[in-house]
Coordinates of C-alpha atoms and ligand atoms in Angstrom, one line a residue:
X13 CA 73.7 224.0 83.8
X14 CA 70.4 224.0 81.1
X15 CA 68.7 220.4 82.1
X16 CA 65.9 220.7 79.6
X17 CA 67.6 218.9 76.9
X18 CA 68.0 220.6 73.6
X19 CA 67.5 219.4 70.0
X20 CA 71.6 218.8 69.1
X21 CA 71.1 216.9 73.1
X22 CA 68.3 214.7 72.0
X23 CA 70.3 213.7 68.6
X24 CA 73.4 212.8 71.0
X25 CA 71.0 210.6 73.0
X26 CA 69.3 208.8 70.2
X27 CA 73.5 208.6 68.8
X28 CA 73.5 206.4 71.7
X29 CA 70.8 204.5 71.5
X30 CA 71.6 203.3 68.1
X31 CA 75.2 201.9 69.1
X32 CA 73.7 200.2 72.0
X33 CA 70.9 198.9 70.0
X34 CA 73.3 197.4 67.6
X35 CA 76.0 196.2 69.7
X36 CA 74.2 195.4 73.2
X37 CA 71.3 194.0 71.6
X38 CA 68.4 193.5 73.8
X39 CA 69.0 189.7 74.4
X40 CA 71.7 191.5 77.1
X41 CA 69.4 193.2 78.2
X42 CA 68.9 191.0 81.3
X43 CA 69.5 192.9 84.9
X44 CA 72.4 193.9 87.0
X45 CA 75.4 191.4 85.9
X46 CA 77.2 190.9 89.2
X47 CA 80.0 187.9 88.0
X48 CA 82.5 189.0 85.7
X49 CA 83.6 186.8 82.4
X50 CA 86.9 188.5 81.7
X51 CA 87.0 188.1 77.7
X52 CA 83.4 189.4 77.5
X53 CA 84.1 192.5 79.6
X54 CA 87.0 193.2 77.8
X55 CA 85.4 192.5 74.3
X56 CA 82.8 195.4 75.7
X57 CA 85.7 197.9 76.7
X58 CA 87.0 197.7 73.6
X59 CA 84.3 197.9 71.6
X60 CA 83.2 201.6 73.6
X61 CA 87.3 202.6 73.5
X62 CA 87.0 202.1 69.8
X63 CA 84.5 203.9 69.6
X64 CA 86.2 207.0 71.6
X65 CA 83.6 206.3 74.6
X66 CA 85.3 204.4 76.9
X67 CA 86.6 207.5 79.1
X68 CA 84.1 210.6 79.3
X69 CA 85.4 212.2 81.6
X70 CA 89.4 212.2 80.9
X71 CA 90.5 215.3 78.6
X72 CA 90.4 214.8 75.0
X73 CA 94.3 215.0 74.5
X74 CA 94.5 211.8 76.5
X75 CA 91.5 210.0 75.1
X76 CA 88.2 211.2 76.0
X77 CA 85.5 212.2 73.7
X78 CA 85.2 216.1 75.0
X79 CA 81.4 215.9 75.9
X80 CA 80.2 218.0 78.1
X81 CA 78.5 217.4 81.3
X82 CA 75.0 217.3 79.7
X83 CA 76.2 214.4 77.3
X84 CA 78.6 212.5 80.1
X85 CA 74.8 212.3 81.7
X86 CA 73.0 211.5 78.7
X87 CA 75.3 208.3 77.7
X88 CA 75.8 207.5 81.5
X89 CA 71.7 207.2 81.6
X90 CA 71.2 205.8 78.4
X91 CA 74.3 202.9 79.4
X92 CA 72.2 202.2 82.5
X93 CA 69.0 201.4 80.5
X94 CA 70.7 199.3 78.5
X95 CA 72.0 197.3 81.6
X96 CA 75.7 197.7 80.3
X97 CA 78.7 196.1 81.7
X98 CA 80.2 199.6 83.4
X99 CA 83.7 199.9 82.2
X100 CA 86.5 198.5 84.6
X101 CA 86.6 201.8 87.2
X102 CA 90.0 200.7 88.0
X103 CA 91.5 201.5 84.6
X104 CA 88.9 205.0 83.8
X105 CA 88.0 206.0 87.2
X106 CA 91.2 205.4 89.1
X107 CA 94.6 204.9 87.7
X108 CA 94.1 206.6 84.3
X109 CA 93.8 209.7 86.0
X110 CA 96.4 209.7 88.2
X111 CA 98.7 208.6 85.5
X112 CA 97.4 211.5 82.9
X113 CA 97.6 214.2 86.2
X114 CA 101.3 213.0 87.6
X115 CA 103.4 210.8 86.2
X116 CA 106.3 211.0 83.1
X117 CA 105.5 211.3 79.6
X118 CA 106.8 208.0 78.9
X119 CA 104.7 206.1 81.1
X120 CA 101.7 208.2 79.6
X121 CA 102.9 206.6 76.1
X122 CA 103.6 203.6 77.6
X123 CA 100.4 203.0 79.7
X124 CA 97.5 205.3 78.9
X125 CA 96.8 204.3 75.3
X126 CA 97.0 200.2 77.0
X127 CA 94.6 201.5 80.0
X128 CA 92.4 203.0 77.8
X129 CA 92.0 200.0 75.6
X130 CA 91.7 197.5 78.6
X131 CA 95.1 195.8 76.9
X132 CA 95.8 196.2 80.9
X133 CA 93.5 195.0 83.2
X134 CA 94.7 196.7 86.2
X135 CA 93.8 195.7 90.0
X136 CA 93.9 198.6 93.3
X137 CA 96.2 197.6 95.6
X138 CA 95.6 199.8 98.6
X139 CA 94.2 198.1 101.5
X140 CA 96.3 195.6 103.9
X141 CA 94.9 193.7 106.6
X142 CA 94.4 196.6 109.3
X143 CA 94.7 199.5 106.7
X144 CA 91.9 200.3 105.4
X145 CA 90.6 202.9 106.6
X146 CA 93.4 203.8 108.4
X147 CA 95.4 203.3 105.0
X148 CA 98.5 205.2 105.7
X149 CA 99.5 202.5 108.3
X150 CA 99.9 200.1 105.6
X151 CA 102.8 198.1 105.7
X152 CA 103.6 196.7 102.4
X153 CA 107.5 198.0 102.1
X154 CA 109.6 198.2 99.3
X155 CA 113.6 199.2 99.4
X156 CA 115.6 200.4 96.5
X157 CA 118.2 198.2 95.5
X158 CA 120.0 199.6 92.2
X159 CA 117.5 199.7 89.5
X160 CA 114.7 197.5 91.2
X161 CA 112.3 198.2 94.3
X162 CA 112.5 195.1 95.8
X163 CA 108.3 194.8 97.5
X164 CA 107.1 192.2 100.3
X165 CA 104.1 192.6 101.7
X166 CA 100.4 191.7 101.2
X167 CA 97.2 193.4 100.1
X168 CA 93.6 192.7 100.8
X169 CA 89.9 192.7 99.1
X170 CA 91.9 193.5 95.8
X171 CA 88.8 193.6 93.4
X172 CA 88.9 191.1 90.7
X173 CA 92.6 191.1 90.9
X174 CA 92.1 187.2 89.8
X175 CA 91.5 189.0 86.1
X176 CA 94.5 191.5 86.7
X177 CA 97.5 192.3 84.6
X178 CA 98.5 195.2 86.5
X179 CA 98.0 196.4 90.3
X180 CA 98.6 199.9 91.3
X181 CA 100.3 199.6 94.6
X182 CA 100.4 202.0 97.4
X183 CA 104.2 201.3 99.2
X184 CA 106.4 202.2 102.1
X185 CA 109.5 203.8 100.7
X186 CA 110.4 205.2 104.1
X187 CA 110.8 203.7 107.4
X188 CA 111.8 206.4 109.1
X189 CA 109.2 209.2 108.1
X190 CA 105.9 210.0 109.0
X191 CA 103.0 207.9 107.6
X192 CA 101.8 210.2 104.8
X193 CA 105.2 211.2 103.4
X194 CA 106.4 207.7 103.7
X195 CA 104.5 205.5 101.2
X196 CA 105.2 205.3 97.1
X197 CA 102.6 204.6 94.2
X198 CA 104.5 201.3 92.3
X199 CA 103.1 199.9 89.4
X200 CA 103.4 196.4 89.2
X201 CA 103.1 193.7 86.3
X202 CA 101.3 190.9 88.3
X203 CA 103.3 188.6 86.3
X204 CA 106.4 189.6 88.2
X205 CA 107.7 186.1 90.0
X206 CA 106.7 186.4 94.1
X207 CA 102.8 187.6 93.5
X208 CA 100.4 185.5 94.7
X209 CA 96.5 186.1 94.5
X210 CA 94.0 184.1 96.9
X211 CA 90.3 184.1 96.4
X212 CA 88.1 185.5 99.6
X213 CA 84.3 184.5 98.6
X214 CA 81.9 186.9 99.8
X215 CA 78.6 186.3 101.8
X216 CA 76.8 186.8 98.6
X217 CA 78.6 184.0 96.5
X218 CA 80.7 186.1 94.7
X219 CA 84.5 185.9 94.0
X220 CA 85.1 189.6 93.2
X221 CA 87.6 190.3 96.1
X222 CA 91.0 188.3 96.0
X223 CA 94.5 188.6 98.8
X224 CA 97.5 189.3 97.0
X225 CA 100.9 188.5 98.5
X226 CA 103.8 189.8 97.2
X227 CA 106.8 188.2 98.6
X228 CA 110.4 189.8 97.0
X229 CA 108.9 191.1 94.3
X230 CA 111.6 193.0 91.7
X231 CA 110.2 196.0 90.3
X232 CA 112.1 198.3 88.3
X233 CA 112.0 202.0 89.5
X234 CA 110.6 203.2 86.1
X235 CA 107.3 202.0 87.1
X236 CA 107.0 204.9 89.9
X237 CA 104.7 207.0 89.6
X238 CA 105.5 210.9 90.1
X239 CA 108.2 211.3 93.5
X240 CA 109.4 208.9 96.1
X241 CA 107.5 209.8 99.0
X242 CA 104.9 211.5 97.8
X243 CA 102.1 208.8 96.6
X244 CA 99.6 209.9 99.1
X245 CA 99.0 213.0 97.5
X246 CA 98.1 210.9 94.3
X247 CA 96.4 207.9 96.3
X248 CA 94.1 210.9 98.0
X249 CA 93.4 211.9 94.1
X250 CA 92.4 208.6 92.8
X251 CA 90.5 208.1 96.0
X252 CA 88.3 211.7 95.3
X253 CA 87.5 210.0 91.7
X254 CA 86.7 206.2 92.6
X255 CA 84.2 208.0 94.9
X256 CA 82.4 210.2 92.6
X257 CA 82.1 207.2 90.6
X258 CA 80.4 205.0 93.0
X259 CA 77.6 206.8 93.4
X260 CA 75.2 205.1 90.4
X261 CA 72.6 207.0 90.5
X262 CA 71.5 205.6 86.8
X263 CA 71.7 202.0 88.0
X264 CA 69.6 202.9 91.0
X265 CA 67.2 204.6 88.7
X266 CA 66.9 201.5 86.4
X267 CA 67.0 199.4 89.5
X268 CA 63.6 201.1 91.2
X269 CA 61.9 201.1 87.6
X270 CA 62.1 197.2 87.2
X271 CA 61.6 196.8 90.8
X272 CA 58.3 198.7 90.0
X273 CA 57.6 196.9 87.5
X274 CA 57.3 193.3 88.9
X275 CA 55.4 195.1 92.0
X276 CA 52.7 196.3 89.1
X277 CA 52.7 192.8 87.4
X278 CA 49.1 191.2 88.3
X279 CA 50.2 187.9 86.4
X280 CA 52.7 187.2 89.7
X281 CA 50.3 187.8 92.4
X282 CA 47.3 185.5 91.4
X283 CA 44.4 186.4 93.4
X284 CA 46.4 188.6 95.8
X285 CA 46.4 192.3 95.4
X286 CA 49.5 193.6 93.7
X287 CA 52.3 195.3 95.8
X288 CA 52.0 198.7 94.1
X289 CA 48.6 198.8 95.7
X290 CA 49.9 198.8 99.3
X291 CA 50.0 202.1 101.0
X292 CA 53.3 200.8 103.0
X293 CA 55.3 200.1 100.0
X294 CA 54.0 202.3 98.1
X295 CA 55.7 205.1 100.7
X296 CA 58.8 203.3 100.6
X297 CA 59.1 203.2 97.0
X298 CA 58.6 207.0 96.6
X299 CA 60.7 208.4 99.1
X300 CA 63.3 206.1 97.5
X301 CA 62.1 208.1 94.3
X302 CA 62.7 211.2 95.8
X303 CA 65.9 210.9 97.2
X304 CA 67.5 209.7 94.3
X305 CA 66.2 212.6 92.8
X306 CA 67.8 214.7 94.8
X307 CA 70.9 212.6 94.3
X308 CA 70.8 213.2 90.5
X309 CA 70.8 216.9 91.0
X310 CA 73.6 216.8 93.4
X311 CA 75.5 214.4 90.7
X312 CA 75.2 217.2 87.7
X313 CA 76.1 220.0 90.1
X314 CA 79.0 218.0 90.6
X315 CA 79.3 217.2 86.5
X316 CA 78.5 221.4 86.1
X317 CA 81.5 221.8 88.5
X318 CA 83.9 220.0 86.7
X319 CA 82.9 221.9 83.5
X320 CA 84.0 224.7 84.9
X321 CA 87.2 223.1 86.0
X322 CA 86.6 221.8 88.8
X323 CA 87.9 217.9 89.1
X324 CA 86.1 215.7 92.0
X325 CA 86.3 217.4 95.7
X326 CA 85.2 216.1 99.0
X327 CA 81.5 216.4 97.4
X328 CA 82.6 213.0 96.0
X329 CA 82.0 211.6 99.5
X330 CA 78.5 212.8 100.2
X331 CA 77.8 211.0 96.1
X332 CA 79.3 208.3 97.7
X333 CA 77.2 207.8 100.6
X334 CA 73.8 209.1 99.4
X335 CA 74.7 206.5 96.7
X336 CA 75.6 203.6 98.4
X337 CA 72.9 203.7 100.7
X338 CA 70.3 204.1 97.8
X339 CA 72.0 201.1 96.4
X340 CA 71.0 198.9 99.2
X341 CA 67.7 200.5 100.3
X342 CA 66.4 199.2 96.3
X343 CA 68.2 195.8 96.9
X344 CA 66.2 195.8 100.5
X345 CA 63.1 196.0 98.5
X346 CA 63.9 193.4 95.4
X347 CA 63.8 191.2 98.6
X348 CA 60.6 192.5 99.7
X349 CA 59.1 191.9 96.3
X350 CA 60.3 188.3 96.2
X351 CA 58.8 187.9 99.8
X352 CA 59.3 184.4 100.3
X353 CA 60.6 183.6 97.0
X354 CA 64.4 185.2 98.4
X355 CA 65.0 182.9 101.1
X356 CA 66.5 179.7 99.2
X357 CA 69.6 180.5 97.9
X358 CA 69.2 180.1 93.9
X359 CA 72.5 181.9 92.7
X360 CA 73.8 180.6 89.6
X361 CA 71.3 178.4 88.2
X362 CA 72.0 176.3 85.6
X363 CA 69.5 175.7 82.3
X364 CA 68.4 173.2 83.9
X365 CA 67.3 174.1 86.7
X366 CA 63.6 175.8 87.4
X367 CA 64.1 178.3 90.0
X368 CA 61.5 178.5 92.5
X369 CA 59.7 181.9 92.2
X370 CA 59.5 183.9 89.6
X371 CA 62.3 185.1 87.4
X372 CA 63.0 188.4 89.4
X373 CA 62.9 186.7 92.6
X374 CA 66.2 184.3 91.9
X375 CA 69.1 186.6 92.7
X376 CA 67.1 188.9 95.2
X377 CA 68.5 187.4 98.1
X378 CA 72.5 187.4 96.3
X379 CA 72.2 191.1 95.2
X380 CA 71.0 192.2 98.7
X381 CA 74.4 190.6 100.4
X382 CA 76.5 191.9 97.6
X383 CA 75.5 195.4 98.0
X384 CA 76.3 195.3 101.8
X385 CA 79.9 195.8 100.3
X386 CA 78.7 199.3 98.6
X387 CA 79.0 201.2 101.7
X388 CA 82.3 199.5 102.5
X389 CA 84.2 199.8 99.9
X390 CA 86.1 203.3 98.4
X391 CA 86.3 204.0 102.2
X392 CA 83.5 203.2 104.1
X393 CA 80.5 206.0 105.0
X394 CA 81.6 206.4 108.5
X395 CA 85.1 207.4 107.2
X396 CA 83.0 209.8 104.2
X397 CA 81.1 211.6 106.7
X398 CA 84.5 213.0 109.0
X399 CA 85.8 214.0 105.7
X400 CA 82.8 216.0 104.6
X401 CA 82.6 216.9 108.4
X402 CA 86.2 218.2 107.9
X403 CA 86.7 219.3 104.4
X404 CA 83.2 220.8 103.5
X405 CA 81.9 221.8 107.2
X406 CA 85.5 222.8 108.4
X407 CA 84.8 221.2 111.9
Ligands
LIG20 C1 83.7 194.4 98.2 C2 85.0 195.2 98.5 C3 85.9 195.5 97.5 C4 87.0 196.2 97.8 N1 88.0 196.4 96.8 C5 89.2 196.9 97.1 C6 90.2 197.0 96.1 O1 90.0 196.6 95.0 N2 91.4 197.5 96.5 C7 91.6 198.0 97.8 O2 92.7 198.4 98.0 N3 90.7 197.9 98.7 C8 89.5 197.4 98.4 N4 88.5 197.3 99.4 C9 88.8 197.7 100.8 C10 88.0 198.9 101.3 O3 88.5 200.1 100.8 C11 88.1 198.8 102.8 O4 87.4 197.7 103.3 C12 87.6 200.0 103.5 O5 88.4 201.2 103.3 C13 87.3 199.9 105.0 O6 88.5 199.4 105.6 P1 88.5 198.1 106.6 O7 87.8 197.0 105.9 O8 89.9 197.9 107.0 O9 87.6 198.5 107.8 P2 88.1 199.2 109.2 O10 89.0 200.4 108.9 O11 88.6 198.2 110.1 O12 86.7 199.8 109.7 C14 85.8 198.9 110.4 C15 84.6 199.8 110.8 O13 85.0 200.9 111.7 C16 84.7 202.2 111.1 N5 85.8 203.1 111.4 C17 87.1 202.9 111.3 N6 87.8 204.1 111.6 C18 86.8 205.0 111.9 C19 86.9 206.4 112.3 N7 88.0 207.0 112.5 N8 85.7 207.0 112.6 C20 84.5 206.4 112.4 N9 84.4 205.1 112.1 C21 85.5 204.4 111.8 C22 84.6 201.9 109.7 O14 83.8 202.9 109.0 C23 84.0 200.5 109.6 O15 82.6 200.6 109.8 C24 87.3 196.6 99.1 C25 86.4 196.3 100.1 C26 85.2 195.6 99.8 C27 84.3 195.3 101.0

């Protein structure tokens, strides 16, 4: 892959630029958004599925824009500068996929065009309390009766399923059989009578992560995907591309550079000497630098991989660690910066409110428990390392 960027590469970029200029105009322009106002992030998904953006990385025949790698990183970049909502990775990252790769031509017309367009909002239903990461043990059962699967069960740290139209569910069609060839991959209107979702607030304030009980829940059999039996294989597929895109390297890029920026700023030390000018942190700060660098490299030999025709492997897991760690080694710092500044808790202030550091300092403390979740969630790092320790080592 050629990574000096060429003349037609530089006219893609400023392409870019100009759409973001005009419809995220700088006024949103204001830091990692970590609470969710569904109309607004739909309004956004639109407005980039419109625009034929919204998917880069599915094929063209379903919907995405046929860049190549080069460009997927250029826009990925130039979104991250721009502090972007990221589309929802449910709908592009996880489900899309598996639908375009394995299920029926008429649930491709009936849901891709709807997935693309964020006309769904679809939720992951995988995890159950004590699966997840042992997530073939899950429990959540659903027997055939006539035209209907008929599902009772309950699913945990569903993602913003509080916004959801649709949850992807991962279900046992199969008492009898062994774990992996036991479980189904349902698709289910949340709308459906028996569904009920329960907010779980996490240690960082957030309500991203919801329960979901479904309790004789009628779902017609249409809405399986691919065979009875056989939804691991496609739950291990959307798993390899929820992992690849965890890794936001371009956030942790923008992430350090503002972080820098406020440790450069004389006007919010007074008298004291500015952070930048401390050996300590200055160390800290670079070797970030450097291993993100290294990260980015192994990210486009990942995007040079899938040119050639390769979709997401196992390599997705070390993206997903190297990633998720980076992730919270900036949001250690932020705190670090705000010193004592991050130790009241000043999440969600209102207008009227005067918050009691400086402007970078008020979510430091919020952002550094939410990212705790990074190396969690998409199975955790522990789980990442036996599969690269299995699948890439072959021990
Ligand atoms: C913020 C957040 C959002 C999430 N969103 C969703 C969602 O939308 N949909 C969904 O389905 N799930 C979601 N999850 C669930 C997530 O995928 C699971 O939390 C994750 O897979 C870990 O499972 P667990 O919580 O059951 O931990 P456990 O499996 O109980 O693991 C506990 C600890 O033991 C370690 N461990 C377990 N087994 C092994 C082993 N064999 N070898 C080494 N170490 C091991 C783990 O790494 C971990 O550190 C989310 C989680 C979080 C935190």
């Amino acid at each position: 892959m050629d990574l000096a960027f060429t003349k037609e590469n530089e006219e893609f970029r400023q392409e870019i630029r100009d759409f973001l200029d005009e419809n995220w105009p700088e006024e949103k322009r204001t830091g990692e958004v970590t609470e969710f106002g569904r109309d607004e992030y739909i309004a956004w998904h639109k407005k980039l599925a419109a625009k034929g953006w919204v998917a880069p990385s599915w094929p063209k025949e379903y919907g995405g824009p046929g860049w190549t790698p080069t460009q997927k990183y250029i826009f990925a970049e130039e979104m991250a500068k721009a502090e972007t909502f990221n589309v929802l990775p449910f709908n592009i990252g996880m489900v899309g996929p598996v639908i375009y790769t394995f299920a029926n031509e008429e649930q491709k017309k009936r849901f891709l065009p709807a997935t693309l367009n964020c006309d769904i909002w679809w939720c992951q239903g995988y995890s159950e309390p004590g699966s997840g990461s042992d997530l073939a043990s899950l429990r959540t059962k659903a027997v055939r009766d006539g035209d209907h699967y008929v599902v009772n069960g309950s699913k945990t740290w569903t993602t913003l399923a509080q916004h959801a139209d649709w949850i992807f569910c991962l279900v046992k069609t199969d008492s009898e059989a062994k774990a992996q060839e036991s479980i189904s991959f349902l698709l289910i209107d949340m709308k459906t009578p028996g569904i009920t979702v329960r907010p779980i607030i996490t240690m960082g304030g957030d309500h991203e992560v919801n329960e979901v009980f479904l309790e004789d829940v009628r779902v017609p059999v249409e809405n399986l995907i691919g065979e009875e039996n056989k939804g691991w294989t496609y739950a291990k597929f959307l798993l390899m591309h929820e992992r690849s895109g965890i890794a936001g390297t371009h956030v942790c890029k923008k992430a350090l550079s503002r972080l820098r920026e406020v440790a450069s700023d004389k006007s919010l030390y007074g008298d004291a000497p500015i952070l930048m000018d401390d050996a300590e942190f200055r160390r800290k700060v670079s070797e970030i630098e450097m291993d993100l660098m290294a990260l980015e490299y192994t990210e486009l030999r990942a995007l040079a991989g899938e040119e050639a025709g390769k979709g997401p492997g196992a390599e997705s897991s070390i993206l997903k660690i190297r990633g998720t760690e980076l992730q919270q080694r900036i949001s250690h710092l932020a705190v670090e910066v705000a010193g004592y500044y991050a130790m009241p808790f000043q999440r969600g202030l209102t207008g009227n409110e005067t918050p009691s550091g400086p402007e970078h300092t008020v979510d430091a403390a919020a952002g550094y428990f939410n990212k705790r979740k990074t190396s969690i969630y998409g199975g955790s790092n522990e789980i990442q390392r036996n599969i690269i320790a299995k699948a890439i080592l072959g021990l």
